[in-house]
C-alpha cells in the first residue's frame, strides 16, 4: 500500500508542472490572437468601404493574420512600404464566388490598411 501511494505521489509531482506549462502556452496563444483584433477590424472596415464584403463570410473575427514581406504582387496605397514587413489579413470566401477575396495589408504599428492583393 505504501508503494502504491509513493507511485501516485511521484506521478502527481511530475505531472503537476506539465499542466501549468500548457496553461501558459494557451494564454500566450490567446493573447496573440487578441492582439490582432484591431488589425482584423481595420481590414474589415476597408473591405466594407470597397464593397468587397459580399465575397466573404462575415465572420471577420476569425480572419487569418500573418506577417509578410511586401513585394510587387500587392497594390500599395503607400509605395514606401515596398520591401517592408506588414500583416496580411485573409478572410474566408463565401461558397460559389467567382472572384476570391483579396488579401488586405495592414501596418502592424498603426493598424492602418496600406494595400491589398487582388484575388483570382
PDB file of C-alpha atoms in Angstrom, residues 32 36-44 46-47 60 62-71 73-76 81 84-92 101-109 111-119:
ATOM      1  CA  UNK A  32      -1.544  36.822 -29.636  1.00  0.00           C
ATOM      2  CA  UNK A  36      -4.791  41.122 -33.901  1.00  0.00           C
ATOM      3  CA  UNK A  37      -8.384  42.180 -33.219  1.00  0.00           C
ATOM      4  CA  UNK A  38      -7.740  45.801 -34.233  1.00  0.00           C
ATOM      5  CA  UNK A  39      -5.886  44.621 -37.330  1.00  0.00           C
ATOM      6  CA  UNK A  40      -8.874  42.486 -38.345  1.00  0.00           C
ATOM      7  CA  UNK A  41     -11.320  45.333 -37.640  1.00  0.00           C
ATOM      8  CA  UNK A  42      -9.301  47.755 -39.744  1.00  0.00           C
ATOM      9  CA  UNK A  43      -9.100  45.295 -42.641  1.00  0.00           C
ATOM     10  CA  UNK A  44     -12.839  44.573 -42.426  1.00  0.00           C
ATOM     11  CA  UNK A  46     -11.572  48.697 -45.600  1.00  0.00           C
ATOM     12  CA  UNK A  47     -13.339  45.691 -47.106  1.00  0.00           C
ATOM     13  CA  UNK A  60     -14.169  38.738 -39.719  1.00  0.00           C
ATOM     14  CA  UNK A  62     -11.671  34.613 -37.330  1.00  0.00           C
ATOM     15  CA  UNK A  63      -9.705  36.101 -40.242  1.00  0.00           C
ATOM     16  CA  UNK A  64      -6.213  34.693 -40.640  1.00  0.00           C
ATOM     17  CA  UNK A  65      -3.403  37.158 -39.876  1.00  0.00           C
ATOM     18  CA  UNK A  66       0.229  36.520 -40.777  1.00  0.00           C
ATOM     19  CA  UNK A  67       3.411  38.503 -41.276  1.00  0.00           C
ATOM     20  CA  UNK A  68       4.561  39.043 -44.864  1.00  0.00           C
ATOM     21  CA  UNK A  69       7.232  40.988 -46.714  1.00  0.00           C
ATOM     22  CA  UNK A  70       5.616  43.274 -49.272  1.00  0.00           C
ATOM     23  CA  UNK A  71       6.582  42.565 -52.884  1.00  0.00           C
ATOM     24  CA  UNK A  73       2.208  41.348 -56.054  1.00  0.00           C
ATOM     25  CA  UNK A  74       0.468  43.873 -53.805  1.00  0.00           C
ATOM     26  CA  UNK A  75      -1.404  47.038 -54.752  1.00  0.00           C
ATOM     27  CA  UNK A  76       0.025  49.559 -52.289  1.00  0.00           C
ATOM     28  CA  UNK A  81       6.075  50.145 -47.705  1.00  0.00           C
ATOM     29  CA  UNK A  84       8.949  46.068 -45.642  1.00  0.00           C
ATOM     30  CA  UNK A  85       7.155  43.703 -43.302  1.00  0.00           C
ATOM     31  CA  UNK A  86       3.404  44.034 -42.744  1.00  0.00           C
ATOM     32  CA  UNK A  87       0.443  41.945 -41.651  1.00  0.00           C
ATOM     33  CA  UNK A  88      -1.654  40.153 -44.242  1.00  0.00           C
ATOM     34  CA  UNK A  89      -5.314  39.570 -43.363  1.00  0.00           C
ATOM     35  CA  UNK A  90      -7.252  36.929 -45.264  1.00  0.00           C
ATOM     36  CA  UNK A  91     -10.978  36.406 -44.903  1.00  0.00           C
ATOM     37  CA  UNK A  92     -12.864  33.228 -45.709  1.00  0.00           C
ATOM     38  CA  UNK A 101     -11.439  37.638 -51.515  1.00  0.00           C
ATOM     39  CA  UNK A 102      -8.412  39.974 -51.705  1.00  0.00           C
ATOM     40  CA  UNK A 103      -5.714  39.851 -49.039  1.00  0.00           C
ATOM     41  CA  UNK A 104      -5.521  43.073 -47.048  1.00  0.00           C
ATOM     42  CA  UNK A 105      -2.180  44.520 -45.884  1.00  0.00           C
ATOM     43  CA  UNK A 106      -2.120  46.306 -42.552  1.00  0.00           C
ATOM     44  CA  UNK A 107       0.720  48.216 -40.892  1.00  0.00           C
ATOM     45  CA  UNK A 108       1.442  46.384 -37.620  1.00  0.00           C
ATOM     46  CA  UNK A 109       2.327  49.608 -35.770  1.00  0.00           C
ATOM     47  CA  UNK A 111      -3.265  49.215 -37.714  1.00  0.00           C
ATOM     48  CA  UNK A 112      -3.929  51.156 -40.920  1.00  0.00           C
ATOM     49  CA  UNK A 113      -4.560  49.463 -44.250  1.00  0.00           C
ATOM     50  CA  UNK A 114      -1.602  50.033 -46.555  1.00  0.00           C
ATOM     51  CA  UNK A 115      -2.568  47.867 -49.522  1.00  0.00           C
ATOM     52  CA  UNK A 116      -4.110  44.678 -50.812  1.00  0.00           C
ATOM     53  CA  UNK A 117      -3.513  41.753 -53.132  1.00  0.00           C
ATOM     54  CA  UNK A 118      -6.264  41.143 -55.655  1.00  0.00           C
ATOM     55  CA  UNK A 119      -7.517  37.580 -55.758  1.00  0.00           C
TER      56      UNK A 119
END
